[in-house]
Backbone as a chain_set.jsonl record, in Angstrom:
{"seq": "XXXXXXXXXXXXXXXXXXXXXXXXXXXXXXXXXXXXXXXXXXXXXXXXXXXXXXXXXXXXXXXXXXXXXXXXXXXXXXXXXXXXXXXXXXXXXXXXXXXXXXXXXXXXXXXXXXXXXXXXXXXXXXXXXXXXXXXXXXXXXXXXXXXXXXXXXXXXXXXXXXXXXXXXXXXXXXXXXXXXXXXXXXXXXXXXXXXX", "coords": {"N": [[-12.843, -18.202, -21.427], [-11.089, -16.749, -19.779], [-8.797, -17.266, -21.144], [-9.168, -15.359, -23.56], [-9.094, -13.124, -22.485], [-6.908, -12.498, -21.534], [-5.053, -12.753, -23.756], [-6.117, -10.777, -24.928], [-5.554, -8.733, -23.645], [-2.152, -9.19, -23.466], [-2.103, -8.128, -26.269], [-2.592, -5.849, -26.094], [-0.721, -5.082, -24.679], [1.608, -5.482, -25.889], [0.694, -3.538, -27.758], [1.267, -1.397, -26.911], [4.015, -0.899, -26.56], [4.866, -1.705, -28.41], [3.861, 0.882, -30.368], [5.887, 2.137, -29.017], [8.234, 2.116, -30.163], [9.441, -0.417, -29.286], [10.798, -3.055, -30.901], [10.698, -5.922, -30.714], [8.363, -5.959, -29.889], [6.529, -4.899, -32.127], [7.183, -6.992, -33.726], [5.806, -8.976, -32.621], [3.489, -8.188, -32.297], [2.849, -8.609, -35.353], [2.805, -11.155, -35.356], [0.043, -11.184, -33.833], [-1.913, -10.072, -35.249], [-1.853, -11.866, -37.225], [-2.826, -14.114, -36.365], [-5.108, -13.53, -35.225], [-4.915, -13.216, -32.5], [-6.29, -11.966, -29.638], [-7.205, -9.893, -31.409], [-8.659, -8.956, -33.971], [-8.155, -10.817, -36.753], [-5.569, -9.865, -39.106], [-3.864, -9.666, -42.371], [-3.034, -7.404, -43.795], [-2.236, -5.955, -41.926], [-0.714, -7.446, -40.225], [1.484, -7.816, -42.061], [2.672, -5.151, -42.391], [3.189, -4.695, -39.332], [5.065, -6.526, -39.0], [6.762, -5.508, -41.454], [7.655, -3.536, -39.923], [8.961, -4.167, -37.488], [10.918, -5.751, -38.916], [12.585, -3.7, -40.479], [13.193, -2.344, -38.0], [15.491, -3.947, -37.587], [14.931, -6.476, -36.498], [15.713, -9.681, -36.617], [14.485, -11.847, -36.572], [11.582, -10.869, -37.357], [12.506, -9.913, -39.987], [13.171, -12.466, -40.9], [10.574, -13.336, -41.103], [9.265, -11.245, -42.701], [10.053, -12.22, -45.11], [8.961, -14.646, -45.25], [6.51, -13.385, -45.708], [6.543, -11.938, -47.857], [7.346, -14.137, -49.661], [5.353, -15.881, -49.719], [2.521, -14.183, -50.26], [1.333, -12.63, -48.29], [-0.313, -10.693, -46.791], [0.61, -8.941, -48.772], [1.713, -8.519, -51.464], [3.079, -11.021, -53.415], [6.174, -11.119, -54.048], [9.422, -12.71, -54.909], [12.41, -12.099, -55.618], [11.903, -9.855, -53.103], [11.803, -11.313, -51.077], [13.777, -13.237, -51.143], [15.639, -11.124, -49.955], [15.137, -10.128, -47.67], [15.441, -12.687, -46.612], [18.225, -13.065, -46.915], [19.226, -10.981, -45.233], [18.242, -11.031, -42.451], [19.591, -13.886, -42.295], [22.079, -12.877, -42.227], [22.176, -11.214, -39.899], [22.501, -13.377, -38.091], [20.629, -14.972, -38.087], [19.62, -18.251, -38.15], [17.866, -19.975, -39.155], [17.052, -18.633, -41.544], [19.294, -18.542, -42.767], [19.198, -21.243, -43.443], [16.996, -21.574, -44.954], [17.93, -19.712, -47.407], [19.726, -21.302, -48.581], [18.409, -23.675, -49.255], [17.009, -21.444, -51.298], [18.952, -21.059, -53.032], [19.248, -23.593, -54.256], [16.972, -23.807, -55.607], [16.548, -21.467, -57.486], [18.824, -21.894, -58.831], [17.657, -24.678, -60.331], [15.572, -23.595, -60.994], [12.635, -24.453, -61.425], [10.059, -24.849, -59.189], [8.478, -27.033, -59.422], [9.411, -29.316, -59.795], [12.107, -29.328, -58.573], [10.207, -30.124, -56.298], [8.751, -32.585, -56.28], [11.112, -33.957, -56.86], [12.462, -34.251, -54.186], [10.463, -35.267, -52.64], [10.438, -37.897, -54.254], [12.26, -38.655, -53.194], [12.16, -38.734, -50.331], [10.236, -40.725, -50.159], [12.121, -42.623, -50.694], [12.847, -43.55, -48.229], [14.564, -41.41, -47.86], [16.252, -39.561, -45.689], [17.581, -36.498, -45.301], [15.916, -36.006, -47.694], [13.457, -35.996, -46.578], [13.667, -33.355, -44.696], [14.032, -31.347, -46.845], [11.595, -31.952, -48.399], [9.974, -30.83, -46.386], [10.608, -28.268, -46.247], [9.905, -27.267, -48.656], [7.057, -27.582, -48.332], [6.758, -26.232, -46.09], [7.604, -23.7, -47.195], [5.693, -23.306, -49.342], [6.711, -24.546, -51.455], [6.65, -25.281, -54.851], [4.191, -26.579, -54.298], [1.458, -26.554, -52.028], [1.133, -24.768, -49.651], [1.583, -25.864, -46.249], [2.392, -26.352, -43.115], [1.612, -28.171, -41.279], [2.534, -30.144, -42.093], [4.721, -29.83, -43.096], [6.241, -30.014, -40.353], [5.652, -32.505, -39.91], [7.296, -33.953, -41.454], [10.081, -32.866, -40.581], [9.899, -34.358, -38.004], [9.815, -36.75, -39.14], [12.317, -36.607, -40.59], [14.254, -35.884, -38.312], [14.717, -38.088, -36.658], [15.397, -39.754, -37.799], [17.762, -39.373, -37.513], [19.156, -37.322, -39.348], [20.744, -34.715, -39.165], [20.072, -31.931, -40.848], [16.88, -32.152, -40.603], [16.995, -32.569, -37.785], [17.752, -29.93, -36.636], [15.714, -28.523, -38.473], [13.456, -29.148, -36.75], [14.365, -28.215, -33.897], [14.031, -25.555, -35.351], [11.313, -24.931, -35.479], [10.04, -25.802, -33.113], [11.175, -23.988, -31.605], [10.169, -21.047, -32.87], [7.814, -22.197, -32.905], [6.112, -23.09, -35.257], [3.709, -24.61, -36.544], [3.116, -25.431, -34.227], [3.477, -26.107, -30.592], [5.408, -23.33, -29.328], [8.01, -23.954, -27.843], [11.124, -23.788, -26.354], [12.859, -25.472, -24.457], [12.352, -27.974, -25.853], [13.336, -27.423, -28.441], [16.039, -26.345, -27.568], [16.985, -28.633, -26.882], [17.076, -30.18, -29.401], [18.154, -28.617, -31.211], [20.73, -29.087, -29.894], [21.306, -31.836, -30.328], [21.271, -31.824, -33.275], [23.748, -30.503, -33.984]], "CA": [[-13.058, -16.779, -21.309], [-9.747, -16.281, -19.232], [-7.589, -17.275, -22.055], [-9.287, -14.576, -24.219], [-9.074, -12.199, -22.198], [-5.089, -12.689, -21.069], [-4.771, -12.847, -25.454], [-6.52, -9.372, -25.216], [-4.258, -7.757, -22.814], [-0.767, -9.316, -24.294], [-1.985, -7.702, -27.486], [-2.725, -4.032, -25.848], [0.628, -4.363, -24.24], [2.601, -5.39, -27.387], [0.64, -2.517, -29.094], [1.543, -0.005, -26.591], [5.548, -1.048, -26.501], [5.493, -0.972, -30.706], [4.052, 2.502, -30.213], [6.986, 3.208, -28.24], [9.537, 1.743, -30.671], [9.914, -1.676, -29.505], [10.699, -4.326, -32.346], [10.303, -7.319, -30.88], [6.517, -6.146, -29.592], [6.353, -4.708, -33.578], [6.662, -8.671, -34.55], [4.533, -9.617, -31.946], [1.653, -7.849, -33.0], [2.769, -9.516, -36.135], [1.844, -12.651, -34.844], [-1.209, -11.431, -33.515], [-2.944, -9.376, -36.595], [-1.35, -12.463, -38.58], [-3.322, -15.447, -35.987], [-6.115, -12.687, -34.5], [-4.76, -13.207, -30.895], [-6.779, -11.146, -29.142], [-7.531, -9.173, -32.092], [-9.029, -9.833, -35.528], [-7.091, -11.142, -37.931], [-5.563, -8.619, -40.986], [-2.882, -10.036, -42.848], [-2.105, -6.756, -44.467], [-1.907, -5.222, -40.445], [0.293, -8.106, -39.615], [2.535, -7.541, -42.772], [2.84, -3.596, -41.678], [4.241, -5.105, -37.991], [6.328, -6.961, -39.605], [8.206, -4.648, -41.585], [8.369, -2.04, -38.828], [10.086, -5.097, -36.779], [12.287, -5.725, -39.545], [13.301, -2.33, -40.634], [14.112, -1.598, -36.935], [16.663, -4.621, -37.31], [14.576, -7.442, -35.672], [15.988, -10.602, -37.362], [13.139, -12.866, -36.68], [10.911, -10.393, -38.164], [13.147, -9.866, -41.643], [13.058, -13.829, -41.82], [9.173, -13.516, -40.993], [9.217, -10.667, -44.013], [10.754, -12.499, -46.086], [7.855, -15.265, -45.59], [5.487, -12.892, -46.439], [6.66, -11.882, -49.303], [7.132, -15.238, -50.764], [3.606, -16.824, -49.672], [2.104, -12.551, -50.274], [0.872, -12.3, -46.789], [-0.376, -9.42, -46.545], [1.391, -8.167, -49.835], [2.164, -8.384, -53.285], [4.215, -11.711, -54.143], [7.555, -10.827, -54.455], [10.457, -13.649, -54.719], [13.01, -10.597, -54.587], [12.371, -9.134, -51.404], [11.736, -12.096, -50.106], [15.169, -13.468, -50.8], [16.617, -10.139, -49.581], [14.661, -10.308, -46.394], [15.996, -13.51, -45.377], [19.668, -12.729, -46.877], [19.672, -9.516, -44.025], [18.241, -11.848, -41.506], [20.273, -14.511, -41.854], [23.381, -11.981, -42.313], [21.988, -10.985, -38.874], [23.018, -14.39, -37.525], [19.25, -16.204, -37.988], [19.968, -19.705, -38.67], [16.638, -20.143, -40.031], [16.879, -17.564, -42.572], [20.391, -19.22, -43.63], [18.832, -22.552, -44.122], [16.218, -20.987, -46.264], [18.383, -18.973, -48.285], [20.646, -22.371, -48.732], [16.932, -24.216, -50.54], [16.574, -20.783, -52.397], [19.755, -20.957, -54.223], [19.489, -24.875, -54.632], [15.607, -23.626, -56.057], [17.361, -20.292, -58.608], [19.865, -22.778, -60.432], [17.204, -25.278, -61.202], [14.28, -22.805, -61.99], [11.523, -25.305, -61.826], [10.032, -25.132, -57.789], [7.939, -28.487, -59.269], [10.628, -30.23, -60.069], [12.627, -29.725, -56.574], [9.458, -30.535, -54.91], [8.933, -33.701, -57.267], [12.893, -34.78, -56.551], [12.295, -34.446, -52.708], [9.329, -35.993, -52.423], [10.534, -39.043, -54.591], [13.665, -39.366, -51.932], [11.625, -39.242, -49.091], [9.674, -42.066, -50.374], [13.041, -43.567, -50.976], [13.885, -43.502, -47.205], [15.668, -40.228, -47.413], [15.979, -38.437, -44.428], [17.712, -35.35, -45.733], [14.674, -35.663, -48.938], [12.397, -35.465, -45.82], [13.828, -32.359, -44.285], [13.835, -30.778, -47.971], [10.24, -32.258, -48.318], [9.512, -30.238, -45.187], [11.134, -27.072, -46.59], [8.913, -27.182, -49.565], [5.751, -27.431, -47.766], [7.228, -25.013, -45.271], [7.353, -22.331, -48.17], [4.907, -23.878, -50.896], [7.596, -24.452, -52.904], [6.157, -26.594, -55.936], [3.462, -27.122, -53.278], [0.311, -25.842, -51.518], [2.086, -24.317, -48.303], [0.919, -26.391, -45.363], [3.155, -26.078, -42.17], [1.978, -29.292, -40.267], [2.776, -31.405, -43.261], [6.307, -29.992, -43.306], [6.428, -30.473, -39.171], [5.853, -34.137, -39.547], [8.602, -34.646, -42.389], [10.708, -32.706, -39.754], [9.694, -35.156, -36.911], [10.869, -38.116, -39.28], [14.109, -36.431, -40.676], [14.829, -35.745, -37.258], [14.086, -39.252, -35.309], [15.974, -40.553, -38.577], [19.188, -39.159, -37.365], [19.679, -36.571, -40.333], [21.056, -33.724, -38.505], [19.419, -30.851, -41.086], [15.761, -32.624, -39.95], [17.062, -32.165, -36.118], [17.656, -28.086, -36.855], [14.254, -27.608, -38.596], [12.772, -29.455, -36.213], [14.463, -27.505, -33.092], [13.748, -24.562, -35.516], [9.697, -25.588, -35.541], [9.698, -25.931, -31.794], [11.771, -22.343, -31.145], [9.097, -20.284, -33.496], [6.262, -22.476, -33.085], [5.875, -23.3, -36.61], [2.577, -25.807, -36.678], [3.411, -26.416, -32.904], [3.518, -24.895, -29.696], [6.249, -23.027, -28.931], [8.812, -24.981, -26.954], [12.451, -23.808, -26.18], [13.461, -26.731, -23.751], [12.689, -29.26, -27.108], [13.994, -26.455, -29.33], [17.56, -26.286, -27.047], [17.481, -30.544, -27.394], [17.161, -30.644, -30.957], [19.396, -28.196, -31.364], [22.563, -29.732, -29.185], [21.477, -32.858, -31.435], [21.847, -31.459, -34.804], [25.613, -30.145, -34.342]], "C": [[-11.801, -16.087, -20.777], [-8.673, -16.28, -20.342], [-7.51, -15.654, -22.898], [-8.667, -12.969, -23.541], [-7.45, -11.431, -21.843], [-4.677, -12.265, -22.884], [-4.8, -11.187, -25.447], [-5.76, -8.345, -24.385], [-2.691, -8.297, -23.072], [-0.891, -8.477, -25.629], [-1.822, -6.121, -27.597], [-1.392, -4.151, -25.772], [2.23, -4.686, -24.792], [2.34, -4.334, -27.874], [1.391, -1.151, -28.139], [3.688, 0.07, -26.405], [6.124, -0.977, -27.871], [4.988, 0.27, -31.193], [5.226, 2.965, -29.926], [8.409, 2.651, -28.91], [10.138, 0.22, -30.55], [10.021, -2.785, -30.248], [10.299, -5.075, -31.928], [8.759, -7.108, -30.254], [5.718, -6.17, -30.784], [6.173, -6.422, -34.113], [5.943, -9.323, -33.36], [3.499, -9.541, -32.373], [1.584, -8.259, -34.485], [1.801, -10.453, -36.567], [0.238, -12.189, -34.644], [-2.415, -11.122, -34.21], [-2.876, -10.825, -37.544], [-2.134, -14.161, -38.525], [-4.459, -14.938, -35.675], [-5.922, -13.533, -32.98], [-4.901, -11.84, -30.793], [-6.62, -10.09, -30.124], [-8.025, -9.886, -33.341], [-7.913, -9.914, -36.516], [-7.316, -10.155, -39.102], [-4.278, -9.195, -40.897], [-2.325, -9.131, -43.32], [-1.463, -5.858, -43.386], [-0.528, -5.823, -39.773], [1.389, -7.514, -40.526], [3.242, -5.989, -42.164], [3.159, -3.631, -40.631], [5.218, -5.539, -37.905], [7.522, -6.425, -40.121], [8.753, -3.593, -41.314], [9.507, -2.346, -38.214], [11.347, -5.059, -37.467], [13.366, -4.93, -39.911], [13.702, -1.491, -39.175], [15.549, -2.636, -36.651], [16.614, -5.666, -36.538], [14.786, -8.65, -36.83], [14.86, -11.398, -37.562], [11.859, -12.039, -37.695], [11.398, -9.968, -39.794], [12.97, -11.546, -41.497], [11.54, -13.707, -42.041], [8.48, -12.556, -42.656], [8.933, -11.352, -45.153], [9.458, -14.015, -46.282], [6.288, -14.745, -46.352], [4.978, -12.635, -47.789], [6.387, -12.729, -50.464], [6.147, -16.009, -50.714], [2.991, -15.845, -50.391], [1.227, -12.929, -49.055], [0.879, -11.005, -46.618], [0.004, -8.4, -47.381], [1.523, -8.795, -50.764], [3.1, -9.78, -53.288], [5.306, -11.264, -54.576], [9.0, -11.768, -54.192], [12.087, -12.762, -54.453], [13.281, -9.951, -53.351], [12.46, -9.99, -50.791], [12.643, -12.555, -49.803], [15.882, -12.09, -49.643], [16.301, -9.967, -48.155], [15.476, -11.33, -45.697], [17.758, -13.438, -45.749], [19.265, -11.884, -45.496], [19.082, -10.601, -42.881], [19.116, -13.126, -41.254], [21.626, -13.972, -42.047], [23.351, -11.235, -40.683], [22.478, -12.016, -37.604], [21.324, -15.268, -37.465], [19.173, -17.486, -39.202], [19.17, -20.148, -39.944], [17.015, -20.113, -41.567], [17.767, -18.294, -43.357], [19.92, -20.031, -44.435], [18.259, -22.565, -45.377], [16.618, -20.732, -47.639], [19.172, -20.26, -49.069], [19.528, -23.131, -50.142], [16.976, -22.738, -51.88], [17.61, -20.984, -53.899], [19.911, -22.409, -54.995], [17.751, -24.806, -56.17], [16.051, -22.841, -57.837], [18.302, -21.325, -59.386], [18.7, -23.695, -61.067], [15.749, -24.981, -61.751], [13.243, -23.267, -62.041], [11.09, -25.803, -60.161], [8.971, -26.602, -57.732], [8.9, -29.507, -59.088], [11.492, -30.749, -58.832], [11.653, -30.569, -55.994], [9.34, -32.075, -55.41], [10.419, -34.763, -56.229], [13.15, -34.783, -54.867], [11.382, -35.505, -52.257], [9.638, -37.501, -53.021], [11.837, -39.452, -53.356], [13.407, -39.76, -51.344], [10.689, -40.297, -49.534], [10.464, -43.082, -50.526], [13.797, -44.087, -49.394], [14.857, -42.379, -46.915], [15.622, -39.384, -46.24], [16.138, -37.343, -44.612], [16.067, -34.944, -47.007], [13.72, -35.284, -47.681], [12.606, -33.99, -45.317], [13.604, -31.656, -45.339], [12.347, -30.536, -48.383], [9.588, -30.809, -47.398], [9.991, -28.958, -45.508], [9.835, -26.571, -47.659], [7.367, -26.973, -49.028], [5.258, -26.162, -46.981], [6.93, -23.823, -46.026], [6.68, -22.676, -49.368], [5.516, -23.48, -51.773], [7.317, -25.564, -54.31], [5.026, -26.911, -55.357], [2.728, -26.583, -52.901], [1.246, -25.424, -50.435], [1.402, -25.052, -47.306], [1.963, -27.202, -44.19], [2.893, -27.502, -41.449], [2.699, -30.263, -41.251], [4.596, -31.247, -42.921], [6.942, -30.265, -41.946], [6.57, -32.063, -39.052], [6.871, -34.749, -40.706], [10.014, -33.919, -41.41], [10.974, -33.775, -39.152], [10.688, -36.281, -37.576], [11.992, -37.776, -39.687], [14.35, -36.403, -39.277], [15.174, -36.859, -36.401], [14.818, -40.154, -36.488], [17.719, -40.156, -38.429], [19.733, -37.985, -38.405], [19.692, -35.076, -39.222], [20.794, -31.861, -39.215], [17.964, -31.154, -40.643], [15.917, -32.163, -38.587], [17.358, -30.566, -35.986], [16.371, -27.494, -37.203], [13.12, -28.057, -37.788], [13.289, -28.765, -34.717], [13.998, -25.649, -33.76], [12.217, -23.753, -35.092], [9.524, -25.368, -33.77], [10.264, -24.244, -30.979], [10.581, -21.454, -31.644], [8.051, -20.867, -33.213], [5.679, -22.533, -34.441], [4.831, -24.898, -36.516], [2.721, -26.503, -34.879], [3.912, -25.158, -31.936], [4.951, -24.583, -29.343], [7.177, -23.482, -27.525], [10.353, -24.781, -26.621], [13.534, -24.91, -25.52], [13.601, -27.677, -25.015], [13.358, -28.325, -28.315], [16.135, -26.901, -28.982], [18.007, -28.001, -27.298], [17.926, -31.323, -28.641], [18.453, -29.846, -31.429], [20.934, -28.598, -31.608], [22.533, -31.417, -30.422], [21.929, -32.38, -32.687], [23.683, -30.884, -35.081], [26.561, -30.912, -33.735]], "O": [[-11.456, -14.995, -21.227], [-7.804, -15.413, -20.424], [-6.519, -14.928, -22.985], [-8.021, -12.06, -24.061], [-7.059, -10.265, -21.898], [-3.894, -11.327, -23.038], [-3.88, -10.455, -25.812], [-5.502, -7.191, -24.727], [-1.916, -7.414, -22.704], [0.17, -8.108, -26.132], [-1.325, -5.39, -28.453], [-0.702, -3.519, -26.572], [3.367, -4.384, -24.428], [3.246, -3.765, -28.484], [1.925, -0.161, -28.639], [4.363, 1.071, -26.163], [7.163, -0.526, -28.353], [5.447, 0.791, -32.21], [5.679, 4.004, -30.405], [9.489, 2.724, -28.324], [10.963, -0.298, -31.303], [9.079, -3.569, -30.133], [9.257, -5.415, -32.488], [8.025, -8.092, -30.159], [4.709, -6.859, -30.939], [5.223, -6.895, -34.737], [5.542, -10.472, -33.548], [2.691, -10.386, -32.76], [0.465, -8.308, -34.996], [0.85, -10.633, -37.327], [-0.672, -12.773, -35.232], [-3.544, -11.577, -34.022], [-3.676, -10.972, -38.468], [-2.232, -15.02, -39.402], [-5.305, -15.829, -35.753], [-6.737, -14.33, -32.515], [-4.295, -10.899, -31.306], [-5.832, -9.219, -29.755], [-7.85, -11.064, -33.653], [-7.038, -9.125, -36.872], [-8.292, -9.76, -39.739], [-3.617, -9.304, -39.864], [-1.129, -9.328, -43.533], [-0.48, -5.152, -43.612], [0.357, -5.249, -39.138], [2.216, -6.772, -39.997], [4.302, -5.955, -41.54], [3.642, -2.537, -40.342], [6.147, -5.285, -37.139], [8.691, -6.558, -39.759], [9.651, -2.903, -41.797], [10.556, -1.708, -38.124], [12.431, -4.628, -37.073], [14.573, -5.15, -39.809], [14.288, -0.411, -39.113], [16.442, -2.364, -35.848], [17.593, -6.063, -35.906], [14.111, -8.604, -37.859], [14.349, -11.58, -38.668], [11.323, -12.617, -38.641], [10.555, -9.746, -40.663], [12.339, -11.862, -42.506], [11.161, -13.971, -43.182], [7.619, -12.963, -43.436], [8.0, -11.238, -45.948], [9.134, -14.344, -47.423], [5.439, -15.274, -47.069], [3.975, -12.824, -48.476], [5.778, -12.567, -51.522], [5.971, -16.848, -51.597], [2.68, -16.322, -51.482], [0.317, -13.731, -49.265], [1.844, -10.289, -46.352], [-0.116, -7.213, -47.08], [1.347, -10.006, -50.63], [4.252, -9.399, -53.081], [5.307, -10.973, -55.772], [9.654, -11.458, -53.197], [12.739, -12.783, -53.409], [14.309, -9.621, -52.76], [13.153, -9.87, -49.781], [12.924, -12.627, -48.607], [16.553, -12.352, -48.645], [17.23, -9.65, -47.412], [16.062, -11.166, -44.626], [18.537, -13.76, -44.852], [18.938, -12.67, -44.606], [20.091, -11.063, -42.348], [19.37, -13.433, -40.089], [22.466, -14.871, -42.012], [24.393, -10.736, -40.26], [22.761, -11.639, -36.467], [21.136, -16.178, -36.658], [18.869, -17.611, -40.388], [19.478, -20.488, -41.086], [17.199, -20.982, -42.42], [17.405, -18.73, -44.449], [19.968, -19.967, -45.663], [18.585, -23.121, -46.425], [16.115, -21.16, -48.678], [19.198, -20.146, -50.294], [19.693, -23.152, -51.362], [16.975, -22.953, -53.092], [17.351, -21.038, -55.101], [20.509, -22.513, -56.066], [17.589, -25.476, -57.19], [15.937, -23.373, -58.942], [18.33, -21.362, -60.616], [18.617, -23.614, -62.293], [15.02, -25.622, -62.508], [12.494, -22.619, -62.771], [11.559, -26.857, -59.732], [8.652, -27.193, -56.701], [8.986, -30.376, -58.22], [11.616, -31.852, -58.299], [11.953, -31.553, -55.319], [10.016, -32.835, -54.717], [10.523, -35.69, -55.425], [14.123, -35.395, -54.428], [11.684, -36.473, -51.56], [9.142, -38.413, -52.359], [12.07, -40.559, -52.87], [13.759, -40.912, -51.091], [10.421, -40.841, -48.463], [10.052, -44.242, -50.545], [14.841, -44.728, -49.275], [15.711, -42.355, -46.029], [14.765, -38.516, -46.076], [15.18, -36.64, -44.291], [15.415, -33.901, -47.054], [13.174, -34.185, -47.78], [11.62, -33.284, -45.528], [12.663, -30.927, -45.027], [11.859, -29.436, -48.645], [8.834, -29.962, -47.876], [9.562, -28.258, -44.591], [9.019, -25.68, -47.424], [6.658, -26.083, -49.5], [4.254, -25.449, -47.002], [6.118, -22.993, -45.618], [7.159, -22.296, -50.437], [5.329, -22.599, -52.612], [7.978, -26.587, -54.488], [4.554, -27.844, -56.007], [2.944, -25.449, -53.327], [2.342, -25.979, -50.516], [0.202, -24.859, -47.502], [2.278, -28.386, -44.305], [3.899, -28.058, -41.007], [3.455, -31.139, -40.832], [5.424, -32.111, -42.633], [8.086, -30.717, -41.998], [7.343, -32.698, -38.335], [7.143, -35.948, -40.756], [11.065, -34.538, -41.573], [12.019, -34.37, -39.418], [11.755, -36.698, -37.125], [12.922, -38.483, -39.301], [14.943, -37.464, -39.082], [15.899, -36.645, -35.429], [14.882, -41.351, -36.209], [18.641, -40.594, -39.117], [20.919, -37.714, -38.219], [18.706, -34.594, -38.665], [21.093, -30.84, -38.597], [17.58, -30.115, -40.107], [15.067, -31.392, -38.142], [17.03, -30.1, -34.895], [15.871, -26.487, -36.702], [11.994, -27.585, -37.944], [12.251, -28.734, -34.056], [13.726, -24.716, -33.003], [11.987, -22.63, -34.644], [8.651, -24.58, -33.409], [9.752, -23.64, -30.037], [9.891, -21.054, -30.707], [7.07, -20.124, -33.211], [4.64, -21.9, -34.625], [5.297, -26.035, -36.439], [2.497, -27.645, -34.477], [4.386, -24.039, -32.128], [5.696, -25.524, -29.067], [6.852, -23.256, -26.359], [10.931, -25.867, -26.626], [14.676, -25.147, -25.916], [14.702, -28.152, -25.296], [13.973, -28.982, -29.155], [17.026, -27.399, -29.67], [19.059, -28.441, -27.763], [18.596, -32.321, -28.906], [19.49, -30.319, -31.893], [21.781, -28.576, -32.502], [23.467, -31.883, -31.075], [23.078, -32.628, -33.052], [24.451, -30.919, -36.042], [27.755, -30.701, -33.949]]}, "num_chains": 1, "name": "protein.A"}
């Protein structure tokens, strides 16, 4: 009952700071229309927090856009904005977004998001560590794939614990956002200093 209620007052006092202009409360309430912390869940409420965040120049929220877009969260399917979302976010300096954009253009030359997912998925069965992190990209953005975030957390875990140093980034990425996992900056900052 305490949790709820703590949920329900972080959510007033995100809404009353993205009344007053603040972005990063704007992608808060994101999150919270987008999980129903302390509110009910609307995906098209979250999307509309989202690209208040983003359009005030909140990076995390243009990469978060730019997810929307390409799952339609809350919106219309659009592969378009979605690229262009995480170009301006990761032109913002969000790593993430880079990485992303890095799969999209590896995705745009070979036109076929089965096929990638296919040619990942046979690596990581081959022992690949990088195929796992890729694996984990795909899942990440149901690329060729149903979208399903823990799946691509635990091909993280093993690129990462396999020494492949893009696995140890999306797996400090996973632990910074909280992507299928609780938000963690201490294992975020570890994985990190590992991967470079």
């Amino acid at each position: 009952m305490e949790k709820i209620h703590s949920n329900e007052n972080k959510f007033r006092q995100n809404l009353k700071l993205a009344e007053d202009g603040n972005v990063n409360a704007r992608n808060n309430l994101g999150y919270c229309y987008h999980d129903g912390i302390g509110t009910t869940k609307d995906e098209e409420k979250a999307f509309q927090w989202y690209l208040k965040s983003a359009e005030g120049g909140n990076i995390t929220g243009q990469k978060i856009l730019g997810d929307c877009y390409h799952n339609g969260i809350g919106t219309t399917k659009d592969e378009e904005k979605a690229f262009q979302w995480y170009l301006k976010s990761a032109e913002g300096g969000n790593n993430y977004a880079l990485t992303l954009l890095e799969n999209y253009y590896e995705i745009k030359k070979t036109k076929d998001e089965e096929k990638i997912f296919h040619r990942y998925l046979k690596s990581a069965k081959e022992g690949n560590a990088d195929g796992q992190n890729k694996l984990g990209y795909c899942y990440l953005l149901g690329i060729g794939t149903t979208k399903d975030d823990e799946n691509a957390f635990r091909r993280y875990i093993k690129s990462a614990e396999e020494g492949n140093s893009g696995g140890q980034y999306s797996l400090a990425n996973s632990y910074f956002y909280g992507i299928d996992t609780t938000k963690d900056e201490k294992k975020a900052l570890r994985w990190y200093l590992k991967s470079s």
